[in-house]
mmCIF file of N, CA and C in Angstrom:
data_model
loop_
_atom_site.group_PDB
_atom_site.id
_atom_site.type_symbol
_atom_site.label_atom_id
_atom_site.label_comp_id
_atom_site.label_asym_id
_atom_site.label_seq_id
_atom_site.Cartn_x
_atom_site.Cartn_y
_atom_site.Cartn_z
ATOM 1 N N MET A 1 -137.897 -30.386 -95.203
ATOM 2 C CA MET A 1 -138.148 -29.309 -94.270
ATOM 3 C C MET A 1 -136.850 -28.898 -93.592
ATOM 4 N N LYS A 2 -136.647 -27.593 -93.485
ATOM 5 C CA LYS A 2 -135.438 -27.074 -92.854
ATOM 6 C C LYS A 2 -135.653 -26.888 -91.354
ATOM 7 N N LYS A 3 -134.564 -26.947 -90.622
ATOM 8 C CA LYS A 3 -134.612 -26.733 -89.182
ATOM 9 C C LYS A 3 -134.552 -25.229 -88.910
ATOM 10 N N VAL A 4 -135.407 -24.739 -88.020
ATOM 11 C CA VAL A 4 -135.400 -23.335 -87.628
ATOM 12 C C VAL A 4 -134.586 -23.215 -86.348
ATOM 13 N N GLU A 5 -133.561 -22.352 -86.395
ATOM 14 C CA GLU A 5 -132.699 -22.131 -85.236
ATOM 15 C C GLU A 5 -132.764 -20.663 -84.840
ATOM 16 N N TYR A 6 -132.748 -20.406 -83.539
ATOM 17 C CA TYR A 6 -132.770 -19.053 -83.009
ATOM 18 C C TYR A 6 -131.379 -18.684 -82.496
ATOM 19 N N SER A 7 -130.918 -17.482 -82.816
ATOM 20 C CA SER A 7 -129.642 -17.018 -82.273
ATOM 21 C C SER A 7 -129.799 -16.794 -80.768
ATOM 22 N N GLN A 8 -128.693 -16.748 -80.056
ATOM 23 C CA GLN A 8 -128.726 -16.504 -78.615
ATOM 24 C C GLN A 8 -129.365 -15.147 -78.307
ATOM 25 N N LEU A 9 -129.097 -14.160 -79.159
ATOM 26 C CA LEU A 9 -129.683 -12.826 -78.981
ATOM 27 C C LEU A 9 -131.203 -12.894 -79.045
ATOM 28 N N VAL A 10 -131.746 -13.598 -80.008
ATOM 29 C CA VAL A 10 -133.196 -13.718 -80.155
ATOM 30 C C VAL A 10 -133.776 -14.491 -78.969
ATOM 31 N N LYS A 11 -133.090 -15.516 -78.525
ATOM 32 C CA LYS A 11 -133.564 -16.259 -77.352
ATOM 33 C C LYS A 11 -133.661 -15.350 -76.139
ATOM 34 N N ARG A 12 -132.649 -14.493 -75.934
ATOM 35 C CA ARG A 12 -132.674 -13.546 -74.807
ATOM 36 C C ARG A 12 -133.827 -12.553 -74.960
ATOM 37 N N LYS A 13 -134.034 -12.049 -76.180
ATOM 38 C CA LYS A 13 -135.115 -11.093 -76.410
ATOM 39 C C LYS A 13 -136.486 -11.731 -76.196
ATOM 40 N N LEU A 14 -136.632 -12.988 -76.557
ATOM 41 C CA LEU A 14 -137.901 -13.683 -76.330
ATOM 42 C C LEU A 14 -138.168 -13.881 -74.840
ATOM 43 N N LEU A 15 -137.127 -14.127 -74.077
ATOM 44 C CA LEU A 15 -137.292 -14.247 -72.620
ATOM 45 C C LEU A 15 -137.721 -12.915 -72.012
ATOM 46 N N ILE A 16 -137.130 -11.832 -72.496
ATOM 47 C CA ILE A 16 -137.512 -10.496 -72.030
ATOM 48 C C ILE A 16 -138.962 -10.212 -72.406
ATOM 49 N N LEU A 17 -139.328 -10.545 -73.648
ATOM 50 C CA LEU A 17 -140.702 -10.358 -74.102
ATOM 51 C C LEU A 17 -141.658 -11.175 -73.230
ATOM 52 N N ARG A 18 -141.291 -12.391 -72.913
ATOM 53 C CA ARG A 18 -142.130 -13.250 -72.068
ATOM 54 C C ARG A 18 -142.389 -12.582 -70.722
ATOM 55 N N THR A 19 -141.345 -12.066 -70.110
ATOM 56 C CA THR A 19 -141.482 -11.383 -68.818
ATOM 57 C C THR A 19 -142.406 -10.179 -68.929
ATOM 58 N N GLU A 20 -142.227 -9.376 -69.979
ATOM 59 C CA GLU A 20 -143.072 -8.198 -70.180
ATOM 60 C C GLU A 20 -144.531 -8.595 -70.394
ATOM 61 N N LEU A 21 -144.762 -9.634 -71.175
ATOM 62 C CA LEU A 21 -146.126 -10.081 -71.443
ATOM 63 C C LEU A 21 -146.807 -10.611 -70.183
ATOM 64 N N ILE A 22 -146.071 -11.338 -69.371
ATOM 65 C CA ILE A 22 -146.637 -11.850 -68.112
ATOM 66 C C ILE A 22 -147.034 -10.695 -67.208
ATOM 67 N N GLU A 23 -146.160 -9.682 -67.115
ATOM 68 C CA GLU A 23 -146.462 -8.527 -66.270
ATOM 69 C C GLU A 23 -147.694 -7.775 -66.756
ATOM 70 N N LYS A 24 -147.841 -7.644 -68.077
ATOM 71 C CA LYS A 24 -148.953 -6.876 -68.640
ATOM 72 C C LYS A 24 -150.258 -7.662 -68.709
ATOM 73 N N TYR A 25 -150.171 -8.948 -69.109
ATOM 74 C CA TYR A 25 -151.376 -9.701 -69.451
ATOM 75 C C TYR A 25 -151.595 -10.984 -68.658
ATOM 76 N N GLY A 26 -150.615 -11.394 -67.899
ATOM 77 C CA GLY A 26 -150.740 -12.641 -67.150
ATOM 78 C C GLY A 26 -150.113 -13.820 -67.886
ATOM 79 N N GLU A 27 -149.918 -14.887 -67.142
ATOM 80 C CA GLU A 27 -149.205 -16.076 -67.642
ATOM 81 C C GLU A 27 -149.905 -16.717 -68.842
ATOM 82 N N GLN A 28 -151.226 -16.885 -68.768
ATOM 83 C CA GLN A 28 -151.953 -17.584 -69.832
ATOM 84 C C GLN A 28 -151.883 -16.819 -71.154
ATOM 85 N N LYS A 29 -152.148 -15.526 -71.125
ATOM 86 C CA LYS A 29 -152.121 -14.721 -72.356
ATOM 87 C C LYS A 29 -150.697 -14.670 -72.924
ATOM 88 N N ALA A 30 -149.702 -14.542 -72.049
ATOM 89 C CA ALA A 30 -148.307 -14.535 -72.502
ATOM 90 C C ALA A 30 -147.987 -15.831 -73.234
ATOM 91 N N LYS A 31 -148.453 -16.944 -72.680
ATOM 92 C CA LYS A 31 -148.213 -18.246 -73.307
ATOM 93 C C LYS A 31 -148.868 -18.307 -74.683
ATOM 94 N N GLU A 32 -150.108 -17.800 -74.804
ATOM 95 C CA GLU A 32 -150.814 -17.793 -76.085
ATOM 96 C C GLU A 32 -150.056 -16.971 -77.128
ATOM 97 N N ILE A 33 -149.612 -15.790 -76.735
ATOM 98 C CA ILE A 33 -148.896 -14.902 -77.669
ATOM 99 C C ILE A 33 -147.583 -15.538 -78.104
ATOM 100 N N LEU A 34 -146.830 -16.072 -77.158
ATOM 101 C CA LEU A 34 -145.542 -16.690 -77.495
ATOM 102 C C LEU A 34 -145.719 -17.945 -78.345
ATOM 103 N N THR A 35 -146.805 -18.673 -78.134
ATOM 104 C CA THR A 35 -147.095 -19.838 -78.970
ATOM 105 C C THR A 35 -147.399 -19.403 -80.396
ATOM 106 N N GLU A 36 -148.175 -18.324 -80.555
ATOM 107 C CA GLU A 36 -148.456 -17.794 -81.896
ATOM 108 C C GLU A 36 -147.162 -17.376 -82.588
ATOM 109 N N ILE A 37 -146.285 -16.714 -81.859
ATOM 110 C CA ILE A 37 -145.006 -16.287 -82.427
ATOM 111 C C ILE A 37 -144.202 -17.507 -82.857
ATOM 112 N N ALA A 38 -144.071 -18.482 -81.968
ATOM 113 C CA ALA A 38 -143.280 -19.687 -82.276
ATOM 114 C C ALA A 38 -143.853 -20.433 -83.472
ATOM 115 N N ASP A 39 -145.183 -20.554 -83.536
ATOM 116 C CA ASP A 39 -145.811 -21.244 -84.669
ATOM 117 C C ASP A 39 -145.514 -20.522 -85.980
ATOM 118 N N HIS A 40 -145.609 -19.196 -85.956
ATOM 119 C CA HIS A 40 -145.352 -18.410 -87.172
ATOM 120 C C HIS A 40 -143.888 -18.551 -87.610
ATOM 121 N N VAL A 41 -142.973 -18.401 -86.668
ATOM 122 C CA VAL A 41 -141.547 -18.469 -87.003
ATOM 123 C C VAL A 41 -141.164 -19.891 -87.416
ATOM 124 N N ASP A 42 -141.669 -20.882 -86.732
ATOM 125 C CA ASP A 42 -141.345 -22.271 -87.073
ATOM 126 C C ASP A 42 -141.864 -22.663 -88.452
ATOM 127 N N MET A 43 -142.909 -22.001 -88.926
ATOM 128 C CA MET A 43 -143.446 -22.247 -90.257
ATOM 129 C C MET A 43 -142.395 -21.957 -91.348
ATOM 130 N N LEU A 44 -141.411 -21.137 -91.009
ATOM 131 C CA LEU A 44 -140.363 -20.813 -91.982
ATOM 132 C C LEU A 44 -139.552 -22.051 -92.371
ATOM 133 N N GLY A 45 -139.571 -23.072 -91.546
ATOM 134 C CA GLY A 45 -138.879 -24.314 -91.883
ATOM 135 C C GLY A 45 -139.446 -24.965 -93.129
ATOM 136 N N GLN A 46 -140.730 -24.785 -93.359
ATOM 137 C CA GLN A 46 -141.383 -25.350 -94.542
ATOM 138 C C GLN A 46 -141.534 -24.330 -95.660
ATOM 139 N N HIS A 47 -141.672 -23.070 -95.285
ATOM 140 C CA HIS A 47 -141.918 -22.009 -96.260
ATOM 141 C C HIS A 47 -140.942 -20.852 -96.011
ATOM 142 N N GLU A 48 -139.680 -21.111 -96.218
ATOM 143 C CA GLU A 48 -138.659 -20.128 -95.843
ATOM 144 C C GLU A 48 -138.764 -18.810 -96.599
ATOM 145 N N LYS A 49 -139.344 -18.813 -97.759
ATOM 146 C CA LYS A 49 -139.453 -17.581 -98.543
ATOM 147 C C LYS A 49 -140.821 -16.915 -98.395
ATOM 148 N N SER A 50 -141.534 -17.245 -97.333
ATOM 149 C CA SER A 50 -142.832 -16.613 -97.098
ATOM 150 C C SER A 50 -142.675 -15.215 -96.512
ATOM 151 N N GLY A 51 -141.481 -14.895 -96.044
ATOM 152 C CA GLY A 51 -141.210 -13.548 -95.543
ATOM 153 C C GLY A 51 -140.863 -12.612 -96.685
ATOM 154 N N VAL A 52 -140.293 -11.480 -96.337
ATOM 155 C CA VAL A 52 -139.913 -10.457 -97.302
ATOM 156 C C VAL A 52 -138.396 -10.465 -97.461
ATOM 157 N N CYS A 53 -137.938 -10.470 -98.698
ATOM 158 C CA CYS A 53 -136.504 -10.406 -98.989
ATOM 159 C C CYS A 53 -136.059 -8.958 -98.804
ATOM 160 N N ILE A 54 -135.234 -8.700 -97.801
ATOM 161 C CA ILE A 54 -134.825 -7.325 -97.483
ATOM 162 C C ILE A 54 -134.040 -6.696 -98.623
ATOM 163 N N SER A 55 -133.236 -7.481 -99.332
ATOM 164 C CA SER A 55 -132.445 -6.907 -100.430
ATOM 165 C C SER A 55 -133.347 -6.360 -101.533
ATOM 166 N N ARG A 56 -134.462 -7.019 -101.794
ATOM 167 C CA ARG A 56 -135.393 -6.521 -102.809
ATOM 168 C C ARG A 56 -136.207 -5.336 -102.300
ATOM 169 N N MET A 57 -136.568 -5.383 -101.066
ATOM 170 C CA MET A 57 -137.420 -4.347 -100.489
ATOM 171 C C MET A 57 -136.696 -3.005 -100.359
ATOM 172 N N TYR A 58 -135.434 -3.047 -99.947
ATOM 173 C CA TYR A 58 -134.682 -1.821 -99.680
ATOM 174 C C TYR A 58 -133.486 -1.622 -100.599
ATOM 175 N N ASP A 59 -133.298 -2.501 -101.565
ATOM 176 C CA ASP A 59 -132.158 -2.417 -102.468
ATOM 177 C C ASP A 59 -130.839 -2.381 -101.689
ATOM 178 N N ILE A 60 -130.714 -3.325 -100.759
ATOM 179 C CA ILE A 60 -129.529 -3.480 -99.917
ATOM 180 C C ILE A 60 -128.911 -4.838 -100.237
ATOM 181 N N ASP A 61 -127.583 -4.898 -100.290
ATOM 182 C CA ASP A 61 -126.908 -6.162 -100.551
ATOM 183 C C ASP A 61 -126.860 -6.988 -99.263
ATOM 184 N N THR A 62 -127.839 -7.870 -99.097
ATOM 185 C CA THR A 62 -127.913 -8.713 -97.905
ATOM 186 C C THR A 62 -128.653 -10.004 -98.233
ATOM 187 N N ASP A 63 -128.400 -11.023 -97.459
ATOM 188 C CA ASP A 63 -129.130 -12.278 -97.629
ATOM 189 C C ASP A 63 -130.206 -12.442 -96.563
ATOM 190 N N TYR A 64 -130.500 -11.376 -95.834
ATOM 191 C CA TYR A 64 -131.521 -11.421 -94.790
ATOM 192 C C TYR A 64 -132.933 -11.340 -95.359
ATOM 193 N N TRP A 65 -133.820 -12.025 -94.676
ATOM 194 C CA TRP A 65 -135.249 -11.986 -94.949
ATOM 195 C C TRP A 65 -135.934 -11.507 -93.674
ATOM 196 N N CYS A 66 -137.182 -11.112 -93.786
ATOM 197 C CA CYS A 66 -137.913 -10.588 -92.641
ATOM 198 C C CYS A 66 -139.329 -11.143 -92.623
ATOM 199 N N THR A 67 -139.800 -11.478 -91.437
ATOM 200 C CA THR A 67 -141.195 -11.845 -91.259
ATOM 201 C C THR A 67 -141.727 -11.095 -90.049
ATOM 202 N N PHE A 68 -143.021 -10.869 -90.027
ATOM 203 C CA PHE A 68 -143.651 -10.064 -88.984
ATOM 204 C C PHE A 68 -144.783 -10.843 -88.339
ATOM 205 N N THR A 69 -144.792 -10.840 -87.011
ATOM 206 C CA THR A 69 -145.883 -11.463 -86.280
ATOM 207 C C THR A 69 -145.982 -10.857 -84.894
ATOM 208 N N ASN A 70 -147.195 -10.686 -84.418
ATOM 209 C CA ASN A 70 -147.465 -10.203 -83.062
ATOM 210 C C ASN A 70 -146.608 -8.996 -82.666
ATOM 211 N N HIS A 71 -146.578 -8.007 -83.515
ATOM 212 C CA HIS A 71 -145.890 -6.739 -83.259
ATOM 213 C C HIS A 71 -144.365 -6.842 -83.253
ATOM 214 N N ASN A 72 -143.818 -7.893 -83.852
ATOM 215 C CA ASN A 72 -142.369 -8.082 -83.876
ATOM 216 C C ASN A 72 -141.892 -8.508 -85.265
ATOM 217 N N PHE A 73 -140.757 -7.947 -85.636
ATOM 218 C CA PHE A 73 -140.077 -8.345 -86.864
ATOM 219 C C PHE A 73 -139.023 -9.380 -86.496
ATOM 220 N N PHE A 74 -138.959 -10.442 -87.276
ATOM 221 C CA PHE A 74 -137.925 -11.455 -87.107
ATOM 222 C C PHE A 74 -137.076 -11.465 -88.374
ATOM 223 N N ILE A 75 -135.790 -11.225 -88.206
ATOM 224 C CA ILE A 75 -134.848 -11.186 -89.319
ATOM 225 C C ILE A 75 -134.180 -12.557 -89.381
ATOM 226 N N TYR A 76 -134.175 -13.140 -90.588
ATOM 227 C CA TYR A 76 -133.612 -14.476 -90.712
ATOM 228 C C TYR A 76 -132.799 -14.639 -91.991
ATOM 229 N N ARG A 77 -132.007 -15.692 -91.981
ATOM 230 C CA ARG A 77 -131.155 -16.038 -93.115
ATOM 231 C C ARG A 77 -131.450 -17.492 -93.489
ATOM 232 N N ILE A 78 -131.535 -17.741 -94.771
ATOM 233 C CA ILE A 78 -131.822 -19.083 -95.271
ATOM 234 C C ILE A 78 -130.500 -19.759 -95.627
ATOM 235 N N GLU A 79 -130.280 -20.925 -95.043
ATOM 236 C CA GLU A 79 -129.095 -21.725 -95.354
ATOM 237 C C GLU A 79 -129.544 -23.039 -95.982
ATOM 238 N N ALA A 80 -128.596 -23.867 -96.362
ATOM 239 C CA ALA A 80 -128.914 -25.119 -97.068
ATOM 240 C C ALA A 80 -129.872 -26.011 -96.284
ATOM 241 N N LYS A 81 -129.628 -26.183 -94.987
ATOM 242 C CA LYS A 81 -130.456 -27.083 -94.189
ATOM 243 C C LYS A 81 -131.189 -26.389 -93.048
ATOM 244 N N ASN A 82 -130.916 -25.099 -92.863
ATOM 245 C CA ASN A 82 -131.474 -24.383 -91.726
ATOM 246 C C ASN A 82 -132.023 -23.018 -92.121
ATOM 247 N N VAL A 83 -132.918 -22.530 -91.283
ATOM 248 C CA VAL A 83 -133.346 -21.135 -91.313
ATOM 249 C C VAL A 83 -132.907 -20.567 -89.969
ATOM 250 N N ILE A 84 -132.033 -19.572 -90.011
ATOM 251 C CA ILE A 84 -131.465 -19.002 -88.790
ATOM 252 C C ILE A 84 -132.161 -17.684 -88.482
ATOM 253 N N ILE A 85 -132.816 -17.602 -87.320
ATOM 254 C CA ILE A 85 -133.432 -16.362 -86.869
ATOM 255 C C ILE A 85 -132.321 -15.569 -86.181
ATOM 256 N N VAL A 86 -131.851 -14.516 -86.846
ATOM 257 C CA VAL A 86 -130.664 -13.810 -86.366
ATOM 258 C C VAL A 86 -130.972 -12.609 -85.489
ATOM 259 N N GLN A 87 -132.180 -12.033 -85.636
ATOM 260 C CA GLN A 87 -132.476 -10.820 -84.879
ATOM 261 C C GLN A 87 -133.983 -10.678 -84.726
ATOM 262 N N MET A 88 -134.385 -9.945 -83.719
ATOM 263 C CA MET A 88 -135.795 -9.684 -83.442
ATOM 264 C C MET A 88 -135.931 -8.229 -83.039
ATOM 265 N N PHE A 89 -136.938 -7.552 -83.603
ATOM 266 C CA PHE A 89 -137.186 -6.152 -83.268
ATOM 267 C C PHE A 89 -138.671 -5.941 -83.034
ATOM 268 N N ASN A 90 -139.001 -5.082 -82.095
ATOM 269 C CA ASN A 90 -140.377 -4.668 -81.900
ATOM 270 C C ASN A 90 -140.783 -3.782 -83.062
ATOM 271 N N GLU A 91 -142.067 -3.742 -83.373
ATOM 272 C CA GLU A 91 -142.552 -2.953 -84.505
ATOM 273 C C GLU A 91 -142.243 -1.461 -84.376
ATOM 274 N N ARG A 92 -142.008 -0.975 -83.171
ATOM 275 C CA ARG A 92 -141.699 0.445 -82.980
ATOM 276 C C ARG A 92 -140.231 0.771 -83.266
ATOM 277 N N GLU A 93 -139.404 -0.245 -83.410
ATOM 278 C CA GLU A 93 -137.988 -0.041 -83.683
ATOM 279 C C GLU A 93 -137.755 0.070 -85.192
ATOM 280 N N ASP A 94 -136.817 0.910 -85.583
ATOM 281 C CA ASP A 94 -136.427 1.037 -86.989
ATOM 282 C C ASP A 94 -135.344 -0.009 -87.248
ATOM 283 N N TYR A 95 -135.788 -1.210 -87.590
ATOM 284 C CA TYR A 95 -134.848 -2.322 -87.721
ATOM 285 C C TYR A 95 -133.858 -2.133 -88.867
ATOM 286 N N ILE A 96 -134.252 -1.444 -89.922
ATOM 287 C CA ILE A 96 -133.334 -1.201 -91.035
ATOM 288 C C ILE A 96 -132.200 -0.277 -90.589
ATOM 289 N N MET A 97 -132.529 0.721 -89.778
ATOM 290 C CA MET A 97 -131.500 1.620 -89.243
ATOM 291 C C MET A 97 -130.559 0.846 -88.324
ATOM 292 N N LYS A 98 -131.101 0.001 -87.476
ATOM 293 C CA LYS A 98 -130.272 -0.739 -86.532
ATOM 294 C C LYS A 98 -129.402 -1.786 -87.217
ATOM 295 N N LEU A 99 -129.924 -2.413 -88.273
ATOM 296 C CA LEU A 99 -129.145 -3.445 -88.974
ATOM 297 C C LEU A 99 -128.132 -2.862 -89.953
ATOM 298 N N PHE A 100 -128.539 -1.833 -90.711
ATOM 299 C CA PHE A 100 -127.727 -1.369 -91.828
ATOM 300 C C PHE A 100 -127.344 0.112 -91.758
ATOM 301 N N GLY A 101 -127.856 0.841 -90.766
ATOM 302 C CA GLY A 101 -127.557 2.264 -90.664
ATOM 303 C C GLY A 101 -128.287 3.099 -91.705
ATOM 304 N N ILE A 102 -129.371 2.551 -92.246
ATOM 305 C CA ILE A 102 -130.153 3.245 -93.264
ATOM 306 C C ILE A 102 -131.561 3.433 -92.692
ATOM 307 N N SER A 103 -132.080 4.631 -92.739
ATOM 308 C CA SER A 103 -133.410 4.865 -92.207
ATOM 309 C C SER A 103 -134.466 4.250 -93.114
ATOM 310 N N GLY A 104 -135.370 3.515 -92.513
ATOM 311 C CA GLY A 104 -136.490 2.942 -93.245
ATOM 312 C C GLY A 104 -137.671 3.893 -93.303
ATOM 313 N N ARG A 105 -137.489 5.080 -92.742
ATOM 314 C CA ARG A 105 -138.570 6.056 -92.709
ATOM 315 C C ARG A 105 -138.386 7.090 -93.808
ATOM 316 N N THR A 106 -139.491 7.560 -94.309
ATOM 317 C CA THR A 106 -139.448 8.590 -95.341
ATOM 318 C C THR A 106 -139.321 9.962 -94.688
ATOM 319 N N GLN A 107 -138.854 10.924 -95.443
ATOM 320 C CA GLN A 107 -138.761 12.292 -94.932
ATOM 321 C C GLN A 107 -140.144 12.818 -94.577
ATOM 322 N N GLU A 108 -141.145 12.424 -95.353
ATOM 323 C CA GLU A 108 -142.517 12.835 -95.073
ATOM 324 C C GLU A 108 -142.965 12.365 -93.686
ATOM 325 N N SER A 109 -142.621 11.127 -93.328
ATOM 326 C CA SER A 109 -142.967 10.594 -92.021
ATOM 327 C C SER A 109 -142.228 11.339 -90.915
ATOM 328 N N ILE A 110 -140.963 11.612 -91.128
ATOM 329 C CA ILE A 110 -140.165 12.346 -90.136
ATOM 330 C C ILE A 110 -140.752 13.742 -89.938
ATOM 331 N N ASP A 111 -141.094 14.418 -91.019
ATOM 332 C CA ASP A 111 -141.677 15.760 -90.934
ATOM 333 C C ASP A 111 -143.012 15.725 -90.182
ATOM 334 N N TYR A 112 -143.834 14.732 -90.477
ATOM 335 C CA TYR A 112 -145.150 14.644 -89.877
ATOM 336 C C TYR A 112 -145.055 14.375 -88.376
ATOM 337 N N TRP A 113 -144.250 13.365 -88.004
ATOM 338 C CA TRP A 113 -144.167 12.966 -86.602
ATOM 339 C C TRP A 113 -143.168 13.781 -85.806
ATOM 340 N N GLY A 114 -142.324 14.543 -86.484
ATOM 341 C CA GLY A 114 -141.361 15.397 -85.796
ATOM 342 C C GLY A 114 -140.260 14.627 -85.086
ATOM 343 N N GLU A 115 -139.938 13.469 -85.593
ATOM 344 C CA GLU A 115 -138.881 12.659 -84.976
ATOM 345 C C GLU A 115 -137.702 12.531 -85.901
#
């Protein structure tokens, strides 16, 4: 089993998410949601390839993988002994644009939503 490590950026984003969840739903619900997230992400230690390989999905030269849970994308890299969670994005964010400068949206979607 590989060790799952979170980057400092992801740790900061999780703290921000925790604060937002407490404000919206209260301490108990925030704890439940964050536990679900942690359980899902920690599962990558045993099943590191259970996410999506970004290079195959978007034909981009990268070693990043992606998994989705509780309205958030977690971008990770598989190493010999570790799985490193390098970035976290909310489902409303275009993570492919932010990571690689390539829009993950189709022209049809842009035309429809006017964004």
